[in-house]
């Protein structure tokens, strides 16, 4: 009277679903970012936060500032209690802001940064080529400043 499907593990179904998600957003539009350490001029914590050895990264436009903060914390080997501010053009970015949102609303040089992959045009392309960044968007990071 037992159901033959009950003995079968449901792992196969889950594996198929996970195989599709293994893309890790690689097929999303990508953005080049330069992560630059903003020096504090001697404030506390200045010696803890250092510049990255490799400060240029390419990631999905869906990546959030919160993810960038986690990445920086791992790369800089910061304590889990240590908090960072991420800035674009001197303005502190919220942890839920995506790179696309920051690029479209905060990054000042965006009009000059894209060119068509098919014809090297920086204008609107009739070939419907994909556009990519030729210069990275610069984000700065520093220890979180508590204003009391």
mmCIF file of C-alpha atoms in Angstrom:
data_model
loop_
_atom_site.group_PDB
_atom_site.id
_atom_site.type_symbol
_atom_site.label_atom_id
_atom_site.label_comp_id
_atom_site.label_asym_id
_atom_site.label_seq_id
_atom_site.Cartn_x
_atom_site.Cartn_y
_atom_site.Cartn_z
ATOM 1 C CA UNK A 1 0.000 0.000 0.000
ATOM 2 C CA UNK A 2 3.032 2.294 0.170
ATOM 3 C CA UNK A 3 3.606 4.903 -2.469
ATOM 4 C CA UNK A 4 6.719 4.012 -4.548
ATOM 5 C CA UNK A 5 7.562 7.713 -4.910
ATOM 6 C CA UNK A 6 7.787 8.086 -1.126
ATOM 7 C CA UNK A 7 11.021 6.042 -1.034
ATOM 8 C CA UNK A 8 12.665 8.140 -3.709
ATOM 9 C CA UNK A 9 14.617 11.109 -2.364
ATOM 10 C CA UNK A 10 13.463 14.474 -3.599
ATOM 11 C CA UNK A 11 17.061 15.582 -4.021
ATOM 12 C CA UNK A 12 16.923 15.128 -7.804
ATOM 13 C CA UNK A 13 14.182 17.740 -8.187
ATOM 14 C CA UNK A 14 16.046 20.200 -5.961
ATOM 15 C CA UNK A 15 19.323 19.632 -7.824
ATOM 16 C CA UNK A 16 17.670 20.459 -11.142
ATOM 17 C CA UNK A 17 16.358 23.727 -9.728
ATOM 18 C CA UNK A 18 19.744 24.565 -8.191
ATOM 19 C CA UNK A 19 21.548 23.856 -11.473
ATOM 20 C CA UNK A 20 19.598 26.681 -13.100
ATOM 21 C CA UNK A 21 20.476 29.056 -10.237
ATOM 22 C CA UNK A 22 24.215 28.272 -10.403
ATOM 23 C CA UNK A 23 24.625 31.204 -12.783
ATOM 24 C CA UNK A 24 25.315 33.482 -9.770
ATOM 25 C CA UNK A 25 24.096 36.473 -11.846
ATOM 26 C CA UNK A 26 26.892 36.048 -14.416
ATOM 27 C CA UNK A 27 24.389 36.513 -17.247
ATOM 28 C CA UNK A 28 23.197 39.822 -15.728
ATOM 29 C CA UNK A 29 24.557 43.077 -17.122
ATOM 30 C CA UNK A 30 27.980 43.616 -15.548
ATOM 31 C CA UNK A 31 29.518 46.782 -14.153
ATOM 32 C CA UNK A 32 33.168 47.629 -13.507
ATOM 33 C CA UNK A 33 33.838 49.174 -10.101
ATOM 34 C CA UNK A 34 36.905 50.682 -8.489
ATOM 35 C CA UNK A 35 36.843 50.321 -4.668
ATOM 36 C CA UNK A 36 39.012 53.098 -3.287
ATOM 37 C CA UNK A 37 39.927 53.511 0.389
ATOM 38 C CA UNK A 38 39.048 56.961 1.715
ATOM 39 C CA UNK A 39 41.674 57.972 4.259
ATOM 40 C CA UNK A 40 40.523 59.495 7.555
ATOM 41 C CA UNK A 41 43.475 61.769 8.268
ATOM 42 C CA UNK A 42 44.290 60.194 11.599
ATOM 43 C CA UNK A 43 40.821 59.471 12.984
ATOM 44 C CA UNK A 44 40.334 56.304 15.005
ATOM 45 C CA UNK A 45 40.137 53.222 12.839
ATOM 46 C CA UNK A 46 42.346 54.690 10.128
ATOM 47 C CA UNK A 47 44.969 52.006 10.684
ATOM 48 C CA UNK A 48 42.383 49.184 10.547
ATOM 49 C CA UNK A 49 40.960 49.946 7.093
ATOM 50 C CA UNK A 50 43.555 49.602 4.371
ATOM 51 C CA UNK A 51 43.432 49.846 0.607
ATOM 52 C CA UNK A 52 42.733 46.670 -1.354
ATOM 53 C CA UNK A 53 45.563 45.022 -3.231
ATOM 54 C CA UNK A 54 43.259 44.620 -6.243
ATOM 55 C CA UNK A 55 40.719 47.422 -6.147
ATOM 56 C CA UNK A 56 39.011 46.803 -9.498
ATOM 57 C CA UNK A 57 36.109 44.355 -9.639
ATOM 58 C CA UNK A 58 33.416 43.426 -12.139
ATOM 59 C CA UNK A 59 30.048 42.370 -10.781
ATOM 60 C CA UNK A 60 26.360 42.198 -11.596
ATOM 61 C CA UNK A 61 24.444 45.479 -11.679
ATOM 62 C CA UNK A 62 22.097 43.808 -9.146
ATOM 63 C CA UNK A 63 24.782 43.702 -6.434
ATOM 64 C CA UNK A 64 23.874 45.842 -3.431
ATOM 65 C CA UNK A 65 26.024 48.090 -1.272
ATOM 66 C CA UNK A 66 25.452 45.616 1.573
ATOM 67 C CA UNK A 67 27.123 42.902 -0.518
ATOM 68 C CA UNK A 68 30.022 45.248 -1.337
ATOM 69 C CA UNK A 69 30.432 45.908 2.413
ATOM 70 C CA UNK A 70 30.548 42.152 3.107
ATOM 71 C CA UNK A 71 33.100 41.712 0.307
ATOM 72 C CA UNK A 72 35.276 44.480 1.755
ATOM 73 C CA UNK A 73 35.004 43.070 5.274
ATOM 74 C CA UNK A 74 36.166 39.657 4.040
ATOM 75 C CA UNK A 75 39.007 41.007 1.908
ATOM 76 C CA UNK A 76 40.239 43.382 4.629
ATOM 77 C CA UNK A 77 39.750 40.743 7.358
ATOM 78 C CA UNK A 78 37.739 43.135 9.511
ATOM 79 C CA UNK A 79 36.028 42.053 12.750
ATOM 80 C CA UNK A 80 32.319 41.288 12.301
ATOM 81 C CA UNK A 81 31.408 44.236 14.548
ATOM 82 C CA UNK A 82 33.366 46.683 12.368
ATOM 83 C CA UNK A 83 31.193 48.812 10.081
ATOM 84 C CA UNK A 84 32.070 50.593 6.856
ATOM 85 C CA UNK A 85 30.528 53.448 4.909
ATOM 86 C CA UNK A 86 30.444 53.166 1.108
ATOM 87 C CA UNK A 87 30.322 56.467 -0.750
ATOM 88 C CA UNK A 88 29.792 57.607 -4.314
ATOM 89 C CA UNK A 89 30.791 61.188 -5.137
ATOM 90 C CA UNK A 90 31.072 61.912 -1.401
ATOM 91 C CA UNK A 91 27.534 60.734 -0.583
ATOM 92 C CA UNK A 92 26.978 57.748 1.737
ATOM 93 C CA UNK A 93 25.093 54.975 -0.062
ATOM 94 C CA UNK A 94 22.343 52.928 1.613
ATOM 95 C CA UNK A 95 22.924 49.189 2.039
ATOM 96 C CA UNK A 96 20.002 48.286 -0.262
ATOM 97 C CA UNK A 97 21.141 50.472 -3.180
ATOM 98 C CA UNK A 98 22.070 48.394 -6.229
ATOM 99 C CA UNK A 99 25.058 49.213 -8.429
ATOM 100 C CA UNK A 100 22.657 50.002 -11.271
ATOM 101 C CA UNK A 101 20.735 52.487 -9.104
ATOM 102 C CA UNK A 102 23.947 54.187 -7.978
ATOM 103 C CA UNK A 103 25.254 54.289 -11.525
ATOM 104 C CA UNK A 104 22.056 55.845 -12.876
ATOM 105 C CA UNK A 105 21.412 58.325 -10.066
ATOM 106 C CA UNK A 106 24.726 59.164 -8.360
ATOM 107 C CA UNK A 107 27.657 58.498 -10.660
ATOM 108 C CA UNK A 108 28.461 61.738 -12.509
ATOM 109 C CA UNK A 109 30.523 60.393 -15.411
ATOM 110 C CA UNK A 110 28.005 57.842 -16.664
ATOM 111 C CA UNK A 111 27.307 59.490 -20.048
ATOM 112 C CA UNK A 112 30.903 59.001 -21.169
ATOM 113 C CA UNK A 113 31.369 55.491 -19.843
ATOM 114 C CA UNK A 114 29.540 53.281 -22.319
ATOM 115 C CA UNK A 115 30.344 52.267 -25.859
ATOM 116 C CA UNK A 116 28.845 49.718 -28.198
ATOM 117 C CA UNK A 117 30.572 46.345 -28.291
ATOM 118 C CA UNK A 118 29.794 45.859 -32.011
ATOM 119 C CA UNK A 119 30.872 49.161 -33.531
ATOM 120 C CA UNK A 120 32.767 51.085 -30.798
ATOM 121 C CA UNK A 121 30.168 53.850 -30.939
ATOM 122 C CA UNK A 122 29.369 55.776 -27.784
ATOM 123 C CA UNK A 123 26.092 56.940 -29.320
ATOM 124 C CA UNK A 124 22.859 54.939 -29.704
ATOM 125 C CA UNK A 125 23.732 52.034 -31.950
ATOM 126 C CA UNK A 126 21.641 50.896 -34.929
ATOM 127 C CA UNK A 127 23.217 47.415 -34.707
ATOM 128 C CA UNK A 128 21.588 46.881 -31.327
ATOM 129 C CA UNK A 129 24.967 46.066 -29.802
ATOM 130 C CA UNK A 130 25.385 45.525 -26.117
ATOM 131 C CA UNK A 131 26.933 48.398 -24.248
ATOM 132 C CA UNK A 132 29.699 47.981 -21.736
ATOM 133 C CA UNK A 133 31.631 50.301 -19.474
ATOM 134 C CA UNK A 134 35.046 51.431 -20.592
ATOM 135 C CA UNK A 135 35.823 53.168 -17.269
ATOM 136 C CA UNK A 136 34.939 51.863 -13.811
ATOM 137 C CA UNK A 137 32.498 53.531 -11.441
ATOM 138 C CA UNK A 138 34.453 54.658 -8.374
ATOM 139 C CA UNK A 139 33.086 53.805 -4.940
ATOM 140 C CA UNK A 140 34.943 54.855 -1.828
ATOM 141 C CA UNK A 141 34.907 53.158 1.566
ATOM 142 C CA UNK A 142 35.926 54.231 5.031
ATOM 143 C CA UNK A 143 35.277 53.295 8.648
ATOM 144 C CA UNK A 144 31.733 54.229 9.701
ATOM 145 C CA UNK A 145 31.702 57.638 11.352
ATOM 146 C CA UNK A 146 29.312 57.890 14.292
ATOM 147 C CA UNK A 147 27.988 61.437 14.557
ATOM 148 C CA UNK A 148 26.652 60.748 18.019
#
